[in-house]
CSV table of C-alpha atoms in Angstrom, one decimal:
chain,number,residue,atom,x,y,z
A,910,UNK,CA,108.3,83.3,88.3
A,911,UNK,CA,104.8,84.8,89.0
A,912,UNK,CA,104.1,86.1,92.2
A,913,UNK,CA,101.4,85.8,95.0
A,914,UNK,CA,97.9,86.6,93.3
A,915,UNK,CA,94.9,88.2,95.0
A,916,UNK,CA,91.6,88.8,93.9
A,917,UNK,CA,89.9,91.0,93.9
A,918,UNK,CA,92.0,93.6,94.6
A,919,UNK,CA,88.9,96.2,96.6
A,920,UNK,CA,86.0,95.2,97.8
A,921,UNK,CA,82.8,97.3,99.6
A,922,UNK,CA,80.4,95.2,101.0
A,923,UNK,CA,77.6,96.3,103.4
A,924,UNK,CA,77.0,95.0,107.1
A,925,UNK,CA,75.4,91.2,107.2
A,926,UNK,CA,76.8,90.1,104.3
A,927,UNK,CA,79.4,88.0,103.2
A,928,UNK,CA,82.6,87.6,101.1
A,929,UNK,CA,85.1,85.4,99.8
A,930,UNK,CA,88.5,86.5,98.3
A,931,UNK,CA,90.9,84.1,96.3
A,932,UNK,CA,94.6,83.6,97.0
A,933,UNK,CA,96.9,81.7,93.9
A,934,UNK,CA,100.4,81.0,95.6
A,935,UNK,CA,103.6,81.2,93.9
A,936,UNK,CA,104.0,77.7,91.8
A,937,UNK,CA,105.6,75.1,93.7
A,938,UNK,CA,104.4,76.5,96.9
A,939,UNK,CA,101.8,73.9,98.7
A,940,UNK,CA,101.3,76.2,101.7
A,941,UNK,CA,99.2,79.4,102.3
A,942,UNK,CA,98.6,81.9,104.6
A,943,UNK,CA,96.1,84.9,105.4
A,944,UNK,CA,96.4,87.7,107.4
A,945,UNK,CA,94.0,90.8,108.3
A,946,UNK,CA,96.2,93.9,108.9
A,947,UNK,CA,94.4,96.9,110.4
A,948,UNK,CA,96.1,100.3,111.4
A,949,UNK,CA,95.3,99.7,115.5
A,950,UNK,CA,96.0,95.6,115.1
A,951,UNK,CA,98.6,95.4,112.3
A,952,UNK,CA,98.9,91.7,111.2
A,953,UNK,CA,97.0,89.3,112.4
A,954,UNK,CA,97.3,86.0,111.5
A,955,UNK,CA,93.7,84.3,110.6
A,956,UNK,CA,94.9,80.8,109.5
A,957,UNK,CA,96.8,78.8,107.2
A,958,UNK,CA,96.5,75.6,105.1
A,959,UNK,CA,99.1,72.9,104.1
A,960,UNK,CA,97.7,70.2,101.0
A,961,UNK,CA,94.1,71.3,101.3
A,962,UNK,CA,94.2,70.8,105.0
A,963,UNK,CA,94.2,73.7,108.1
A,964,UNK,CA,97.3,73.7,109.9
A,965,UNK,CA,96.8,76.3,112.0
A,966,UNK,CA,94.4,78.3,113.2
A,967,UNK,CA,93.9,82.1,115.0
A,968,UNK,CA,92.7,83.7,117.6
A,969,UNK,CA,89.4,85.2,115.0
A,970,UNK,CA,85.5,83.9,115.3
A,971,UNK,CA,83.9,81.1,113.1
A,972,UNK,CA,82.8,84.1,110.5
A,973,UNK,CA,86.2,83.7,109.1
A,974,UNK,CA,86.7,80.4,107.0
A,975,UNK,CA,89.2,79.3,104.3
A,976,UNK,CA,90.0,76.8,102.6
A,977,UNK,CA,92.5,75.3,100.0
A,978,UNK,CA,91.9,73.2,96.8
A,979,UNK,CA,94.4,70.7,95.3
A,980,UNK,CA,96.0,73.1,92.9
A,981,UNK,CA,97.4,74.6,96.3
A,982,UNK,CA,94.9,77.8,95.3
A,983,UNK,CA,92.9,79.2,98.2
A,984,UNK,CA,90.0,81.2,99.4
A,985,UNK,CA,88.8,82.8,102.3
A,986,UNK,CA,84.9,83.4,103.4
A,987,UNK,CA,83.9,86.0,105.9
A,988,UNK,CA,80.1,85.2,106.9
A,989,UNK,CA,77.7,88.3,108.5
A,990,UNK,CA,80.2,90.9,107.6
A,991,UNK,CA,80.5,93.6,110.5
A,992,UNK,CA,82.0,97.5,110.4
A,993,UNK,CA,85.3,96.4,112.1
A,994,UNK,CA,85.8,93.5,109.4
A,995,UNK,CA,87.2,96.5,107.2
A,996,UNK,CA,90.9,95.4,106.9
A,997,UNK,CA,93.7,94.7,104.1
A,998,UNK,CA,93.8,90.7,103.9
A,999,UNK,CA,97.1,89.4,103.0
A,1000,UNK,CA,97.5,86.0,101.2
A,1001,UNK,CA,101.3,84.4,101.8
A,1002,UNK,CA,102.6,81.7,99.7
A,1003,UNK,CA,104.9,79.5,102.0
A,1004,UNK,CA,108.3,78.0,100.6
A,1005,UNK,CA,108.7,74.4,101.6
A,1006,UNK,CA,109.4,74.0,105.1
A,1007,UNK,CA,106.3,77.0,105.9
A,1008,UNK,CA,108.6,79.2,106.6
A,1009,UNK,CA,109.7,82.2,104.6
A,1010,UNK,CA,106.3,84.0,103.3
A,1011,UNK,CA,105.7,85.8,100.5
A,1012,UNK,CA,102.6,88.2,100.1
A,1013,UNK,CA,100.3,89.1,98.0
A,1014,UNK,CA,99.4,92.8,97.4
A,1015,UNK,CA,96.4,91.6,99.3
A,1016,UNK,CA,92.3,92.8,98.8
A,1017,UNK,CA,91.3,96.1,100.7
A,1018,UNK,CA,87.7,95.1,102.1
A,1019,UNK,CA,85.7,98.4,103.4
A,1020,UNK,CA,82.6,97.3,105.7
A,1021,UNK,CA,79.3,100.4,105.0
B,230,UNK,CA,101.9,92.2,126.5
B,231,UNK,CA,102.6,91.5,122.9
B,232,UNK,CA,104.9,88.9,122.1
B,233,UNK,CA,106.7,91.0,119.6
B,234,UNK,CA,107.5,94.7,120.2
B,235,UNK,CA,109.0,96.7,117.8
B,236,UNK,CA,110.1,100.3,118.6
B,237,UNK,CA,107.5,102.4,116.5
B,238,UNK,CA,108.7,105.3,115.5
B,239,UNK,CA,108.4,107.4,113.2
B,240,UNK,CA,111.9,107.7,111.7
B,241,UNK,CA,112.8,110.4,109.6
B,242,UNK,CA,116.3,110.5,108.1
B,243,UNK,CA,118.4,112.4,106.1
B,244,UNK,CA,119.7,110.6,102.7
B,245,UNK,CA,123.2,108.4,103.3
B,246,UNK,CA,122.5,108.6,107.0
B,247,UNK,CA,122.6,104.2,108.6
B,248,UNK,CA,119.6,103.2,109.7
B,249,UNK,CA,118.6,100.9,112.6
B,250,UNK,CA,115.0,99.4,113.3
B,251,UNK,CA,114.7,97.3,116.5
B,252,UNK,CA,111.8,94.4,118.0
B,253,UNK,CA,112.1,93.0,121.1
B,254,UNK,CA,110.4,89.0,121.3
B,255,UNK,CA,109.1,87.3,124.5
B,256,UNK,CA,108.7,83.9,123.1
B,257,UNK,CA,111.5,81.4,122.8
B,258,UNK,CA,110.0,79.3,120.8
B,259,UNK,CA,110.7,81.7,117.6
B,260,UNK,CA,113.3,80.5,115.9
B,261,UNK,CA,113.0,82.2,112.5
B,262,UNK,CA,112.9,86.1,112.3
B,263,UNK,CA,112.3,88.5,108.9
B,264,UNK,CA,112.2,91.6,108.2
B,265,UNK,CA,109.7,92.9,105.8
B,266,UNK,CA,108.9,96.3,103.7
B,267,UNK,CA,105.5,97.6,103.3
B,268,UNK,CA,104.7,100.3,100.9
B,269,UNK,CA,101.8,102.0,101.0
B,270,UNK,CA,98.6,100.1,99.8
B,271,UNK,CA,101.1,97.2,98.9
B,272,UNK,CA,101.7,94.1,100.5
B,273,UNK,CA,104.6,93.0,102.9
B,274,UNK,CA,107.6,92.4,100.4
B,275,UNK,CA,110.5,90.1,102.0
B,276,UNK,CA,114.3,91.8,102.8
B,277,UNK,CA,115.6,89.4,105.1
B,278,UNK,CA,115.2,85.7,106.5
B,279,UNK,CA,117.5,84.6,109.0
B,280,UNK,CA,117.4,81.2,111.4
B,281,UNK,CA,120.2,81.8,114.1
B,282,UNK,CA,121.9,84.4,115.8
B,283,UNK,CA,124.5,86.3,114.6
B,284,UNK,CA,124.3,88.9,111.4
B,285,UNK,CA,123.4,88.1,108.0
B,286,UNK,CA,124.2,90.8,105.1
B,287,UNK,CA,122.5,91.7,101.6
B,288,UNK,CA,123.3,94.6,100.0
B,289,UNK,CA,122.9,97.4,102.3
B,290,UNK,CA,120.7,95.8,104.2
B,291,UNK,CA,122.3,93.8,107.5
B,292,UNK,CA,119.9,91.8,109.8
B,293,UNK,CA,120.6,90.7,113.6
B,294,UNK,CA,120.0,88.2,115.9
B,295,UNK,CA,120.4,88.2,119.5
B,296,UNK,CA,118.4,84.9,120.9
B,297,UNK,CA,120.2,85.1,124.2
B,298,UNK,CA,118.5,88.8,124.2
B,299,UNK,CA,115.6,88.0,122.4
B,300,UNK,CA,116.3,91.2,120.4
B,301,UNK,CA,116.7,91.8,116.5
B,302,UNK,CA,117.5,94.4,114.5
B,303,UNK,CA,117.8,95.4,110.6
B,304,UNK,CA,120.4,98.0,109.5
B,305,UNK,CA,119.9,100.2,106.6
B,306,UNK,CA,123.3,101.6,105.2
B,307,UNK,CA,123.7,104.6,102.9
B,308,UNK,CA,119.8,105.1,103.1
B,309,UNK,CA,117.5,106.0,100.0
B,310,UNK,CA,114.5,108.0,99.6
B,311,UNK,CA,113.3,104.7,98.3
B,312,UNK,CA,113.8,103.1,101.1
B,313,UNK,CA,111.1,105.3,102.5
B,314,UNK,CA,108.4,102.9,103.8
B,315,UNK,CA,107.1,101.1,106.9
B,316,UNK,CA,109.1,97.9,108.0
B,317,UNK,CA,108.0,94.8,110.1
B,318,UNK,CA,109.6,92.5,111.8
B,319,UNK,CA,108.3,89.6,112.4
B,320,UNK,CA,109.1,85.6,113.7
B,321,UNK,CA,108.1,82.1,114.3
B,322,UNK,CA,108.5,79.0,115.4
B,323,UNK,CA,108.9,75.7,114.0
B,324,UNK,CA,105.8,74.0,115.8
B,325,UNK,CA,103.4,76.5,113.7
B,326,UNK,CA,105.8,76.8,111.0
B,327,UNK,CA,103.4,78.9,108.4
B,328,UNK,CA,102.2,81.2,111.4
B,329,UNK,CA,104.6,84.3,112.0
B,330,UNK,CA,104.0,86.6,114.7
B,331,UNK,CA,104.7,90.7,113.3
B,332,UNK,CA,105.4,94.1,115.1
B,333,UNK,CA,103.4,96.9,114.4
B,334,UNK,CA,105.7,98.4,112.4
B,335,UNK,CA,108.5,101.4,112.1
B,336,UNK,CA,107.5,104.1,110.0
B,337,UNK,CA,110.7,105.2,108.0
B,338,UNK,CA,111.2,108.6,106.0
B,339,UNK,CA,114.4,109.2,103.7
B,340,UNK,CA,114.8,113.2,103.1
B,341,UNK,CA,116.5,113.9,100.0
């Protein structure tokens, strides 16, 4: 059974501009979830979406965006990219219910 | 004060010896806790889900529940230099079922 797929797996971008990273869940799984980890935050939970529709939401500005398509595959946009957007972003795939989370080996974004 | 705490270590252990990694919670509205393994410059891989109090066993890994104390814990038996890695706890409730609060993480070393 294939795993939680993100792409890509590094990105640099440069202040201002903007990115979107792609999330395939395991199959089966309808539910998603994306994190940003940093060393002085560690996980941080950005939002997650349920049958193409946003659940739940976090505590980050409008800059961050997702969404999900039918095939349960998602994608996040970050708009004016700034120096302290540099993080590991973590895709989980949800097991029915939207409990138990399973992660992706997630896309290292460095900010320059 | 964070809703989760988790006692952050480092750990540094000599092969065989029993581990035991702690997180305190505040909210008691969690009612699902896991316990997760991160290697370096991978993504959060799942160990242990658990819904209610009491202990639940796999291998030699053994996870805890205390609700009453709003305290968990994940022991490590007969610990591996494999094992060497950073684990997370983290939890949820089921009113944002696909949002989990994390700890910052314990820092584990196994010396050969």
């Amino acid at each position: 059974k294939a795993g939680v797929t993100q792409t890509p797996r590094y990105l640099i971008k440069t202040r201002g501009q903007q990115v979107t990273l792609s999330c395939s869940p395991i199959s089966g799984h309808r539910s998603v979830s994306w994190y940003q980890q940093t060393p002085g935050q560690g996980l941080q939970f950005l939002f997650e979406y349920f049958s193409e529709t946003q659940r739940n939401k976090g505590n980050f500005p409008g800059r961050f965006s997702g969404r999900q398509f039918s095939n349960s595959r998602s994608e996040m946009n970050v708009s004016t990219l700034e120096l302290g957007d540099s993080a590991l972003y973590l895709c989980a795939s949800l097991r029915q219910g939207g409990t138990e989370a399973f992660f992706g080996q997630g896309t290292r974004l460095t900010v320059v | 004060q964070k809703e989760v705490e988790q006692d952050p270590g480092p750990l540094s252990v000599p092969e065989g010896a029993i581990v035991s990694l702690n997180c305190t919670y505040s909210n008691s509205a969690f009612q699902y806790f896991m316990w997760y393994r991160q290697y370096s410059r991978k993504g959060p891989e799942l160990l242990m889900y658990t819904y209610s109090s009491g202990n639940k066993e796999d291998g030699r890994f053994t996870a805890q529940v205390d609700k009453s104390s709003k305290y968990i814990s994940l022991f490590i038996r007969d610990s591996q230099p494999s094992d060497s890695a950073t684990y997370l706890c983290a939890m949820g409730g089921n009113t944002n079922a696909g949002k989990s609060t994390f700890g910052d993480g314990t820092t584990l070393t196994v010396k050969p």
